[in-house]
PDB file of C-alpha atoms in Angstrom:
ATOM      1  CA  MET J   1     -44.232  63.224  50.019  1.00 41.00           C
ATOM      2  CA  SER J   2     -42.752  66.482  48.863  1.00 36.00           C
ATOM      3  CA  ASN J   3     -40.807  66.999  45.551  1.00 40.00           C
ATOM      4  CA  GLY J   4     -37.797  69.007  44.604  1.00 42.00           C
ATOM      5  CA  SER J   5     -39.963  72.229  43.880  1.00 41.00           C
ATOM      6  CA  SER J   6     -40.190  72.952  47.627  1.00 44.00           C
ATOM      7  CA  LEU J   7     -36.296  72.921  48.037  1.00 45.00           C
ATOM      8  CA  PRO J   8     -34.419  76.016  48.406  1.00 49.00           C
ATOM      9  CA  PRO J   9     -32.681  77.321  45.265  1.00 48.00           C
ATOM     10  CA  HIS J  10     -29.207  76.329  46.189  1.00 47.00           C
ATOM     11  CA  ARG J  11     -30.340  72.780  46.876  1.00 48.00           C
ATOM     12  CA  ARG J  12     -32.234  72.671  43.680  1.00 48.00           C
ATOM     13  CA  LEU J  13     -29.071  73.782  41.728  1.00 44.00           C
ATOM     14  CA  ARG J  14     -26.788  71.226  43.446  1.00 51.00           C
ATOM     15  CA  GLY J  15     -29.448  68.423  42.455  1.00 51.00           C
ATOM     16  CA  THR J  16     -29.415  69.488  38.799  1.00 48.00           C
ATOM     17  CA  LEU J  17     -25.624  69.450  38.659  1.00 46.00           C
ATOM     18  CA  LEU J  18     -25.362  65.881  40.142  1.00 48.00           C
ATOM     19  CA  VAL J  19     -27.906  64.838  37.409  1.00 46.00           C
ATOM     20  CA  VAL J  20     -25.903  66.278  34.706  1.00 44.00           C
ATOM     21  CA  LEU J  21     -22.662  64.914  35.951  1.00 46.00           C
ATOM     22  CA  ALA J  22     -24.199  61.515  36.125  1.00 49.00           C
ATOM     23  CA  SER J  23     -25.260  61.693  32.575  1.00 52.00           C
ATOM     24  CA  VAL J  24     -21.879  62.625  31.299  1.00 45.00           C
ATOM     25  CA  VAL J  25     -20.311  59.748  33.256  1.00 44.00           C
ATOM     26  CA  VAL J  26     -22.537  57.343  31.699  1.00 47.00           C
ATOM     27  CA  ALA J  27     -22.256  58.671  28.239  1.00 50.00           C
ATOM     28  CA  GLY J  28     -18.423  58.581  28.605  1.00 51.00           C
ATOM     29  CA  LEU J  29     -18.447  54.909  29.840  1.00 48.00           C
ATOM     30  CA  GLY J  30     -20.581  53.980  26.811  1.00 50.00           C
ATOM     31  CA  GLY J  31     -18.292  55.729  24.415  1.00 49.00           C
ATOM     32  CA  TRP J  32     -15.236  53.904  25.786  1.00 44.00           C
ATOM     33  CA  LEU J  33     -16.860  50.542  25.528  1.00 43.00           C
ATOM     34  CA  VAL J  34     -17.861  51.153  21.822  1.00 41.00           C
ATOM     35  CA  TRP J  35     -14.320  52.296  21.070  1.00 42.00           C
ATOM     36  CA  HIS J  36     -12.706  49.467  22.778  1.00 43.00           C
ATOM     37  CA  ALA J  37     -14.909  46.835  21.085  1.00 41.00           C
ATOM     38  CA  SER J  38     -14.335  48.403  17.605  1.00 39.00           C
ATOM     39  CA  GLY J  39     -10.626  47.832  17.909  1.00 39.00           C
ATOM     40  CA  ARG J  40      -8.385  50.711  18.880  1.00 36.00           C
ATOM     41  CA  ASP J  41      -5.496  51.636  16.860  1.00 35.00           C
ATOM     42  CA  GLY J  42      -6.645  49.376  13.957  1.00 35.00           C
ATOM     43  CA  GLY J  43      -6.582  46.350  16.031  1.00 35.00           C
ATOM     44  CA  PRO J  44      -9.043  43.387  15.768  1.00 34.00           C
ATOM     45  CA  ARG J  45     -12.677  43.842  16.289  1.00 34.00           C
ATOM     46  CA  ALA J  46     -14.703  42.093  18.856  1.00 33.00           C
ATOM     47  CA  GLY J  47     -14.713  38.352  18.247  1.00 33.00           C
ATOM     48  CA  GLN J  48     -11.588  38.376  16.034  1.00 35.00           C
ATOM     49  CA  PRO J  49      -8.590  36.513  17.304  1.00 34.00           C
ATOM     50  CA  ALA J  50      -5.567  38.817  17.913  1.00 34.00           C
ATOM     51  CA  PRO J  51      -2.149  37.931  16.412  1.00 33.00           C
ATOM     52  CA  SER J  52      -0.438  35.371  18.515  1.00 33.00           C
ATOM     53  CA  ASP J  53       3.009  36.672  17.635  1.00 34.00           C
ATOM     54  CA  PRO J  54       4.226  40.281  17.442  1.00 29.00           C
ATOM     55  CA  THR J  55       6.149  39.485  14.224  1.00 27.00           C
ATOM     56  CA  GLU J  56       3.273  38.774  12.420  1.00 28.00           C
ATOM     57  CA  SER J  57       2.439  41.474   9.472  1.00 27.00           C
ATOM     58  CA  ALA J  58       0.159  42.677   6.747  1.00 29.00           C
ATOM     59  CA  THR J  59       1.728  39.960   4.526  1.00 27.00           C
ATOM     60  CA  GLY J  60      -0.660  37.461   6.277  1.00 31.00           C
ATOM     61  CA  ARG J  61      -1.129  35.630   9.628  1.00 28.00           C
ATOM     62  CA  GLY J  62       2.290  34.071  10.357  1.00 31.00           C
ATOM     63  CA  GLY J  63       3.750  35.638   7.263  1.00 29.00           C
ATOM     64  CA  SER J  64       7.294  35.523   8.476  1.00 27.00           C
ATOM     65  CA  HIS J  65       6.896  31.914   9.660  1.00 26.00           C
ATOM     66  CA  THR J  66       4.957  30.200   6.907  1.00 28.00           C
ATOM     67  CA  PRO J  67       7.402  27.997   5.041  1.00 29.00           C
ATOM     68  CA  GLY J  68       7.634  29.266   1.495  1.00 32.00           C
ATOM     69  CA  GLY J  69       4.903  31.649   2.033  1.00 34.00           C
ATOM     70  CA  LYS J  70       4.737  35.491   1.336  1.00 32.00           C
ATOM     71  CA  GLY J  71       7.096  37.142   3.677  1.00 34.00           C
ATOM     72  CA  SER J  72       8.969  33.919   4.371  1.00 33.00           C
ATOM     73  CA  LYS J  73      12.647  34.373   5.607  1.00 38.00           C
ATOM     74  CA  ASP J  74      13.523  30.755   4.541  1.00 39.00           C
ATOM     75  CA  HIS J  75      15.217  31.043   1.170  1.00 38.00           C
ATOM     76  CA  GLY J  76      17.298  27.972   1.478  1.00 44.00           C
ATOM     77  CA  PRO J  77      16.782  24.659  -0.235  1.00 52.00           C
ATOM     78  CA  ARG J  78      13.544  22.658   0.566  1.00 66.00           C
ATOM     79  CA  ALA J  79      14.421  19.327   2.102  1.00 71.00           C
ATOM     80  CA  GLY J  80      12.064  17.233   0.150  1.00 92.00           C
ATOM     81  CA  LEU J  81      14.816  15.273  -1.500  1.00 97.00           C
ATOM     82  CA  LYS J  82      17.520  15.647   1.121  1.00 96.00           C
ATOM     83  CA  GLY J  83      19.720  12.565   0.946  1.00 97.00           C
ATOM     84  CA  LYS J  84      18.637  11.577  -2.407  1.00 98.00           C
ATOM     85  CA  VAL J  85      20.969  11.132  -5.388  1.00 98.00           C
ATOM     86  CA  VAL J  86      19.732  12.003  -8.846  1.00 98.00           C
ATOM     87  CA  VAL J  87      21.853  11.279 -12.004  1.00 98.00           C
ATOM     88  CA  LEU J  88      21.038  13.332 -15.057  1.00 98.00           C
ATOM     89  CA  ASP J  89      22.494  12.135 -18.496  1.00 98.00           C
ATOM     90  CA  PRO J  90      22.322  14.804 -21.217  1.00 98.00           C
ATOM     91  CA  GLY J  91      22.161  12.829 -24.355  1.00 98.00           C
ATOM     92  CA  HIS J  92      25.029  13.080 -26.775  1.00 98.00           C
ATOM     93  CA  ASN J  93      27.727  15.832 -26.728  1.00 97.00           C
ATOM     94  CA  PRO J  94      28.003  19.017 -28.769  1.00 95.00           C
ATOM     95  CA  HIS J  95      31.597  17.964 -29.766  1.00 96.00           C
ATOM     96  CA  ASN J  96      30.842  14.427 -30.865  1.00 97.00           C
ATOM     97  CA  GLY J  97      30.827  15.450 -34.538  1.00 96.00           C
ATOM     98  CA  GLU J  98      34.518  16.327 -34.187  1.00 97.00           C
ATOM     99  CA  HIS J  99      35.426  12.930 -32.847  1.00 97.00           C
ATOM    100  CA  GLY J 100      33.932  10.492 -35.363  1.00 97.00           C
ATOM    101  CA  ARG J 101      36.479   7.722 -34.926  1.00 97.00           C
ATOM    102  CA  GLU J 102      36.169   7.885 -31.054  1.00 97.00           C
ATOM    103  CA  ILE J 103      32.384   7.801 -30.819  1.00 98.00           C
ATOM    104  CA  ALA J 104      32.264   4.947 -33.377  1.00 98.00           C
ATOM    105  CA  ARG J 105      34.206   2.565 -31.190  1.00 98.00           C
ATOM    106  CA  GLN J 106      32.046  -0.511 -30.322  1.00 98.00           C
ATOM    107  CA  VAL J 107      31.208  -1.101 -26.629  1.00 98.00           C
ATOM    108  CA  ASP J 108      29.465  -4.068 -24.981  1.00 98.00           C
ATOM    109  CA  ILE J 109      25.966  -3.474 -23.854  1.00 98.00           C
ATOM    110  CA  GLY J 110      25.252  -7.013 -22.714  1.00 97.00           C
ATOM    111  CA  ASN J 111      23.127  -8.388 -25.464  1.00 97.00           C
ATOM    112  CA  ALA J 112      25.005  -6.807 -28.278  1.00 97.00           C
ATOM    113  CA  ARG J 113      27.720  -4.342 -29.283  1.00 97.00           C
ATOM    114  CA  LYS J 114      26.940  -0.790 -30.261  1.00 97.00           C
ATOM    115  CA  GLU J 115      28.830   2.503 -30.968  1.00 98.00           C
ATOM    116  CA  CYS J 116      30.184   4.381 -28.185  1.00 98.00           C
ATOM    117  CA  ASP J 117      27.926   7.351 -28.801  1.00 98.00           C
ATOM    118  CA  THR J 118      26.247   9.289 -31.699  1.00 98.00           C
ATOM    119  CA  THR J 119      25.989  12.888 -32.777  1.00 97.00           C
ATOM    120  CA  GLY J 120      22.324  12.879 -32.158  1.00 98.00           C
ATOM    121  CA  THR J 121      19.668  14.826 -34.317  1.00 98.00           C
ATOM    122  CA  ALA J 122      18.743  18.402 -34.840  1.00 98.00           C
ATOM    123  CA  THR J 123      15.929  20.750 -35.948  1.00 98.00           C
ATOM    124  CA  ASN J 124      15.635  21.577 -39.480  1.00 97.00           C
ATOM    125  CA  ASP J 125      17.076  24.958 -38.480  1.00 97.00           C
ATOM    126  CA  GLY J 126      20.153  23.368 -36.879  1.00 97.00           C
ATOM    127  CA  TYR J 127      19.417  23.438 -33.209  1.00 98.00           C
ATOM    128  CA  ALA J 128      21.227  20.450 -32.068  1.00 98.00           C
ATOM    129  CA  GLU J 129      19.833  17.737 -29.644  1.00 98.00           C
ATOM    130  CA  ALA J 130      23.102  17.849 -27.593  1.00 98.00           C
ATOM    131  CA  SER J 131      22.574  21.562 -27.054  1.00 98.00           C
ATOM    132  CA  PHE J 132      18.933  20.966 -26.067  1.00 98.00           C
ATOM    133  CA  THR J 133      19.667  18.260 -23.613  1.00 98.00           C
ATOM    134  CA  LEU J 134      22.350  20.219 -21.941  1.00 98.00           C
ATOM    135  CA  ASP J 135      20.185  23.238 -21.576  1.00 98.00           C
ATOM    136  CA  VAL J 136      17.292  21.320 -20.026  1.00 98.00           C
ATOM    137  CA  VAL J 137      19.459  19.173 -17.688  1.00 98.00           C
ATOM    138  CA  ARG J 138      21.142  22.215 -16.276  1.00 98.00           C
ATOM    139  CA  ARG J 139      17.657  23.720 -15.600  1.00 98.00           C
ATOM    140  CA  ALA J 140      16.586  20.650 -13.901  1.00 98.00           C
ATOM    141  CA  ARG J 141      19.676  20.338 -12.037  1.00 98.00           C
ATOM    142  CA  THR J 142      18.994  23.734 -10.402  1.00 98.00           C
ATOM    143  CA  LEU J 143      15.426  22.752  -9.462  1.00 98.00           C
ATOM    144  CA  LEU J 144      16.458  19.372  -8.007  1.00 98.00           C
ATOM    145  CA  GLN J 145      19.090  21.032  -5.909  1.00 98.00           C
ATOM    146  CA  GLU J 146      16.457  23.470  -4.573  1.00 97.00           C
ATOM    147  CA  GLN J 147      14.653  20.288  -3.435  1.00 96.00           C
ATOM    148  CA  GLY J 148      17.785  19.247  -1.510  1.00 97.00           C
ATOM    149  CA  ALA J 149      18.857  16.482  -3.876  1.00 98.00           C
ATOM    150  CA  LYS J 150      22.478  15.798  -4.759  1.00 98.00           C
ATOM    151  CA  VAL J 151      22.695  15.990  -8.623  1.00 98.00           C
ATOM    152  CA  VAL J 152      25.376  14.182 -10.743  1.00 98.00           C
ATOM    153  CA  LEU J 153      25.711  14.896 -14.406  1.00 98.00           C
ATOM    154  CA  THR J 154      27.216  12.295 -16.807  1.00 98.00           C
ATOM    155  CA  GLN J 155      28.717  15.406 -18.584  1.00 97.00           C
ATOM    156  CA  ASP J 156      28.288  19.249 -18.426  1.00 97.00           C
ATOM    157  CA  GLY J 157      29.767  20.151 -21.849  1.00 94.00           C
ATOM    158  CA  ASP J 158      33.199  19.728 -20.298  1.00 95.00           C
ATOM    159  CA  ARG J 159      34.372  16.588 -22.215  1.00 96.00           C
ATOM    160  CA  PRO J 160      35.786  16.494 -25.766  1.00 96.00           C
ATOM    161  CA  TYR J 161      33.112  13.731 -26.748  1.00 97.00           C
ATOM    162  CA  GLY J 162      30.921  11.194 -25.176  1.00 98.00           C
ATOM    163  CA  PRO J 163      30.963   9.757 -22.579  1.00 98.00           C
ATOM    164  CA  CYS J 164      30.258   6.304 -24.199  1.00 98.00           C
ATOM    165  CA  VAL J 165      27.076   4.591 -23.340  1.00 98.00           C
ATOM    166  CA  ASP J 166      28.391   2.113 -21.010  1.00 98.00           C
ATOM    167  CA  GLU J 167      30.395   4.824 -18.966  1.00 98.00           C
ATOM    168  CA  ARG J 168      27.061   6.827 -18.754  1.00 98.00           C
ATOM    169  CA  ALA J 169      25.433   3.918 -17.002  1.00 98.00           C
ATOM    170  CA  GLU J 170      28.454   3.354 -14.712  1.00 98.00           C
ATOM    171  CA  ILE J 171      28.326   6.974 -13.663  1.00 98.00           C
ATOM    172  CA  GLY J 172      24.856   6.248 -12.193  1.00 98.00           C
ATOM    173  CA  ASN J 173      25.791   2.929 -10.633  1.00 98.00           C
ATOM    174  CA  LYS J 174      28.951   4.393  -8.954  1.00 98.00           C
ATOM    175  CA  ALA J 175      26.731   7.286  -7.552  1.00 98.00           C
ATOM    176  CA  HIS J 176      24.324   4.737  -6.200  1.00 98.00           C
ATOM    177  CA  ALA J 177      21.612   6.948  -7.786  1.00 98.00           C
ATOM    178  CA  ASP J 178      18.067   6.770  -6.359  1.00 98.00           C
ATOM    179  CA  ALA J 179      16.911   7.796  -9.880  1.00 98.00           C
ATOM    180  CA  ALA J 180      18.668   8.302 -13.208  1.00 98.00           C
ATOM    181  CA  LEU J 181      17.279   9.960 -16.278  1.00 98.00           C
ATOM    182  CA  SER J 182      18.805  10.088 -19.774  1.00 98.00           C
ATOM    183  CA  LEU J 183      17.505  13.249 -21.665  1.00 98.00           C
ATOM    184  CA  HIS J 184      16.954  13.173 -25.411  1.00 98.00           C
ATOM    185  CA  ALA J 185      14.795  14.479 -28.309  1.00 98.00           C
ATOM    186  CA  ASP J 186      13.843  12.303 -31.212  1.00 98.00           C
ATOM    187  CA  GLY J 187      14.577  12.698 -34.868  1.00 98.00           C
ATOM    188  CA  SER J 188      11.546  11.026 -36.565  1.00 98.00           C
ATOM    189  CA  GLY J 189       9.519  12.266 -39.594  1.00 96.00           C
ATOM    190  CA  ALA J 190       7.425  15.282 -39.773  1.00 97.00           C
ATOM    191  CA  GLY J 191       3.840  14.774 -38.271  1.00 97.00           C
ATOM    192  CA  ASN J 192       5.231  12.435 -35.601  1.00 98.00           C
ATOM    193  CA  ARG J 193       4.725  14.451 -32.457  1.00 98.00           C
ATOM    194  CA  GLY J 194       4.852  14.191 -28.648  1.00 98.00           C
ATOM    195  CA  PHE J 195       7.124  12.819 -25.887  1.00 98.00           C
ATOM    196  CA  HIS J 196       7.666   9.260 -24.687  1.00 98.00           C
ATOM    197  CA  VAL J 197       9.646   7.700 -21.883  1.00 98.00           C
ATOM    198  CA  ILE J 198      11.724   4.669 -22.623  1.00 98.00           C
ATOM    199  CA  LEU J 199      11.683   1.846 -20.040  1.00 98.00           C
ATOM    200  CA  PRO J 200      14.409  -0.947 -19.650  1.00 98.00           C
ATOM    201  CA  ALA J 201      13.305  -4.293 -20.722  1.00 98.00           C
ATOM    202  CA  ARG J 202      14.465  -7.352 -18.760  1.00 98.00           C
ATOM    203  CA  VAL J 203      18.044  -8.142 -20.042  1.00 98.00           C
ATOM    204  CA  THR J 204      20.351 -10.614 -18.417  1.00 97.00           C
ATOM    205  CA  ASP J 205      23.147 -11.216 -20.734  1.00 97.00           C
ATOM    206  CA  GLY J 206      26.930 -10.477 -20.172  1.00 96.00           C
ATOM    207  CA  PRO J 207      27.518  -7.533 -18.067  1.00 97.00           C
ATOM    208  CA  ALA J 208      23.823  -6.600 -18.323  1.00 98.00           C
ATOM    209  CA  ASP J 209      21.267  -7.560 -15.595  1.00 98.00           C
ATOM    210  CA  THR J 210      18.180  -5.271 -15.427  1.00 98.00           C
ATOM    211  CA  ALA J 211      16.069  -7.735 -13.247  1.00 98.00           C
ATOM    212  CA  ALA J 212      16.121  -5.649 -10.175  1.00 98.00           C
ATOM    213  CA  ILE J 213      15.444  -2.312 -11.797  1.00 98.00           C
ATOM    214  CA  VAL J 214      12.591  -3.234 -14.312  1.00 98.00           C
ATOM    215  CA  GLY J 215       9.951  -2.664 -11.845  1.00 98.00           C
ATOM    216  CA  PRO J 216      11.284   0.679 -10.093  1.00 98.00           C
ATOM    217  CA  SER J 217      12.101   2.041 -13.443  1.00 98.00           C
ATOM    218  CA  ARG J 218       8.530   1.548 -14.723  1.00 98.00           C
ATOM    219  CA  GLN J 219       7.262   3.441 -11.556  1.00 98.00           C
ATOM    220  CA  LEU J 220       9.719   6.228 -12.206  1.00 98.00           C
ATOM    221  CA  GLY J 221       8.693   6.420 -15.996  1.00 98.00           C
ATOM    222  CA  GLU J 222       5.019   6.540 -15.266  1.00 98.00           C
ATOM    223  CA  ARG J 223       5.487   9.361 -12.715  1.00 98.00           C
ATOM    224  CA  LEU J 224       7.726  11.239 -15.084  1.00 98.00           C
ATOM    225  CA  ALA J 225       5.251  10.893 -17.999  1.00 98.00           C
ATOM    226  CA  GLY J 226       2.399  12.102 -15.842  1.00 98.00           C
ATOM    227  CA  ARG J 227       4.128  15.179 -14.606  1.00 98.00           C
ATOM    228  CA  PHE J 228       5.895  15.963 -17.787  1.00 98.00           C
ATOM    229  CA  ARG J 229       2.537  15.977 -19.591  1.00 98.00           C
ATOM    230  CA  ALA J 230       0.848  18.031 -16.991  1.00 98.00           C
ATOM    231  CA  VAL J 231       3.461  20.722 -16.722  1.00 98.00           C
ATOM    232  CA  THR J 232       4.374  21.131 -20.439  1.00 98.00           C
ATOM    233  CA  GLY J 233       1.135  20.471 -21.898  1.00 97.00           C
ATOM    234  CA  SER J 234       2.633  18.213 -24.448  1.00 97.00           C
ATOM    235  CA  ALA J 235       0.816  15.096 -25.655  1.00 97.00           C
ATOM    236  CA  ALA J 236       2.139  11.597 -25.344  1.00 98.00           C
ATOM    237  CA  SER J 237       3.711  10.429 -28.662  1.00 98.00           C
ATOM    238  CA  ASN J 238       1.460   9.761 -31.618  1.00 98.00           C
ATOM    239  CA  TYR J 239       3.829   7.279 -33.173  1.00 98.00           C
ATOM    240  CA  ILE J 240       5.407   5.276 -30.242  1.00 98.00           C
ATOM    241  CA  GLY J 241       3.911   3.765 -27.139  1.00 97.00           C
ATOM    242  CA  GLY J 242       0.214   3.477 -28.322  1.00 96.00           C
ATOM    243  CA  GLY J 243      -0.686   6.841 -26.697  1.00 95.00           C
ATOM    244  CA  THR J 244       0.642   5.750 -23.325  1.00 96.00           C
ATOM    245  CA  GLY J 245       3.878   7.743 -23.596  1.00 97.00           C
ATOM    246  CA  LEU J 246       5.650   4.588 -22.503  1.00 98.00           C
ATOM    247  CA  ASP J 247       8.030   2.462 -24.650  1.00 98.00           C
ATOM    248  CA  LYS J 248      10.076  -0.543 -23.614  1.00 98.00           C
ATOM    249  CA  ARG J 249      13.531  -1.255 -25.242  1.00 98.00           C
ATOM    250  CA  SER J 250      16.421  -3.787 -24.789  1.00 98.00           C
ATOM    251  CA  ASP J 251      18.865  -2.358 -27.166  1.00 98.00           C
ATOM    252  CA  LEU J 252      20.052   0.811 -25.234  1.00 98.00           C
ATOM    253  CA  GLY J 253      23.345   0.435 -23.322  1.00 98.00           C
ATOM    254  CA  GLY J 254      22.486   3.246 -20.788  1.00 98.00           C
ATOM    255  CA  LEU J 255      19.399   1.109 -19.778  1.00 98.00           C
ATOM    256  CA  ASN J 256      20.934  -2.360 -20.128  1.00 98.00           C
ATOM    257  CA  LEU J 257      23.911  -1.709 -18.024  1.00 98.00           C
ATOM    258  CA  SER J 258      22.141   0.349 -15.321  1.00 98.00           C
ATOM    259  CA  THR J 259      21.823  -1.119 -11.652  1.00 98.00           C
ATOM    260  CA  VAL J 260      19.809   1.730 -10.585  1.00 98.00           C
ATOM    261  CA  PRO J 261      16.247   2.823 -11.578  1.00 98.00           C
ATOM    262  CA  LYS J 262      16.640   4.600 -14.868  1.00 99.00           C
ATOM    263  CA  VAL J 263      14.692   5.724 -17.986  1.00 98.00           C
ATOM    264  CA  PHE J 264      15.143   7.654 -21.164  1.00 98.00           C
ATOM    265  CA  LEU J 265      12.873  10.805 -21.897  1.00 98.00           C
ATOM    266  CA  GLU J 266      12.444  11.707 -25.511  1.00 98.00           C
ATOM    267  CA  CYS J 267      10.899  15.225 -25.120  1.00 98.00           C
ATOM    268  CA  GLY J 268       9.609  15.646 -28.535  1.00 98.00           C
ATOM    269  CA  ASN J 269      10.435  15.165 -32.318  1.00 98.00           C
ATOM    270  CA  MET J 270      12.993  17.782 -33.311  1.00 98.00           C
ATOM    271  CA  ARG J 271      12.103  17.121 -37.109  1.00 98.00           C
ATOM    272  CA  ASP J 272       8.468  18.005 -36.634  1.00 98.00           C
ATOM    273  CA  PRO J 273       7.896  21.853 -37.089  1.00 98.00           C
ATOM    274  CA  LYS J 274       5.447  22.050 -34.301  1.00 98.00           C
ATOM    275  CA  ASP J 275       7.418  20.096 -31.739  1.00 98.00           C
ATOM    276  CA  ALA J 276      10.580  21.876 -32.797  1.00 98.00           C
ATOM    277  CA  ALA J 277       8.903  25.173 -32.010  1.00 98.00           C
ATOM    278  CA  GLN J 278       8.617  24.024 -28.554  1.00 98.00           C
ATOM    279  CA  LEU J 279      12.066  22.495 -28.056  1.00 98.00           C
ATOM    280  CA  THR J 280      13.758  25.658 -29.280  1.00 98.00           C
ATOM    281  CA  ASP J 281      11.589  27.894 -26.768  1.00 98.00           C
ATOM    282  CA  ALA J 282      13.479  28.604 -23.574  1.00 98.00           C
ATOM    283  CA  ASP J 283      10.190  29.045 -21.655  1.00 98.00           C
ATOM    284  CA  TRP J 284       9.050  25.576 -22.751  1.00 98.00           C
ATOM    285  CA  ARG J 285      12.421  24.171 -21.832  1.00 98.00           C
ATOM    286  CA  GLN J 286      11.949  25.577 -18.330  1.00 98.00           C
ATOM    287  CA  LYS J 287       8.577  23.868 -18.258  1.00 98.00           C
ATOM    288  CA  ALA J 288      10.244  20.734 -19.279  1.00 98.00           C
ATOM    289  CA  ALA J 289      12.801  20.976 -16.477  1.00 98.00           C
ATOM    290  CA  ARG J 290      10.083  21.482 -14.051  1.00 98.00           C
ATOM    291  CA  GLY J 291       7.956  18.622 -15.233  1.00 98.00           C
ATOM    292  CA  ILE J 292      11.148  16.316 -14.895  1.00 98.00           C
ATOM    293  CA  THR J 293      11.843  17.614 -11.494  1.00 98.00           C
ATOM    294  CA  GLU J 294       8.193  16.935 -10.335  1.00 98.00           C
ATOM    295  CA  GLY J 295       8.198  13.436 -11.969  1.00 98.00           C
ATOM    296  CA  ILE J 296      11.527  12.440 -10.085  1.00 98.00           C
ATOM    297  CA  THR J 297      10.238  14.046  -6.905  1.00 98.00           C
ATOM    298  CA  ASP J 298       6.989  12.074  -7.105  1.00 97.00           C
ATOM    299  CA  PHE J 299       8.895   8.891  -7.507  1.00 98.00           C
ATOM    300  CA  LEU J 300      11.482   9.496  -4.782  1.00 98.00           C
ATOM    301  CA  THR J 301       8.869  10.561  -2.240  1.00 96.00           C
ATOM    302  CA  ARG J 302       6.273   8.042  -3.024  1.00 88.00           C
TER     303      ARG J 302
END
């Protein structure tokens, strides 16, 4: 066979041009394939899934659709406690001291008679228990409402004194509360530190009958103690409860007269300097409110 060298010059030139053109086409096609696989316009590389929704952004896949995630458009209350009623009872009242006669009135708590209310305790620097309880309860109310709960307060600094302990219990009963919490801080001696939760004992006497709430109240107390400890970093009381953070009493009208699950929380000892430093710190009080909220949420969503 003959080769291209025997062809006329114009035929040889046309053959050369065809070879060059074919090389350009092949090279161009190869470049297009590489460009496409590498992800044009910053798109995903080969083997990576493309966004399934055009609204996804650099905040993360599904950023505007992930509940509570970065880029979330849902700023409304979460519905974890929707339909639940929580009663918060801030212990004492900042104005009780101005109404000594009224708060000294005796009321029936079932197995005894006790004063309507007391003034509560205070730190050595004068920070009142009643001021502490109102502050933390208001913080907890906000957090619980964000979870969708209906929150009822027994008082919000809007009463001249009290209410009396029997009325505090009745407020929770009338609200048909799913959980009720009475908030306090202790007034023990220096060196006595830590929080404890007071559970209702079984009392069936006069207007008091705690038989139906002893069990669920203990569950509420256990969850509250666990979350309060975890969030605040506080230790369980070293002087009440044998290190468990739990105590049971039958002499508190707010528990004796309750018909709904209810506990008391003593957040710390206001008379101990180290505990007082926490109780007077706004950041710690916010942690306390969060611990309370998480404990109540754990109980109501168990």
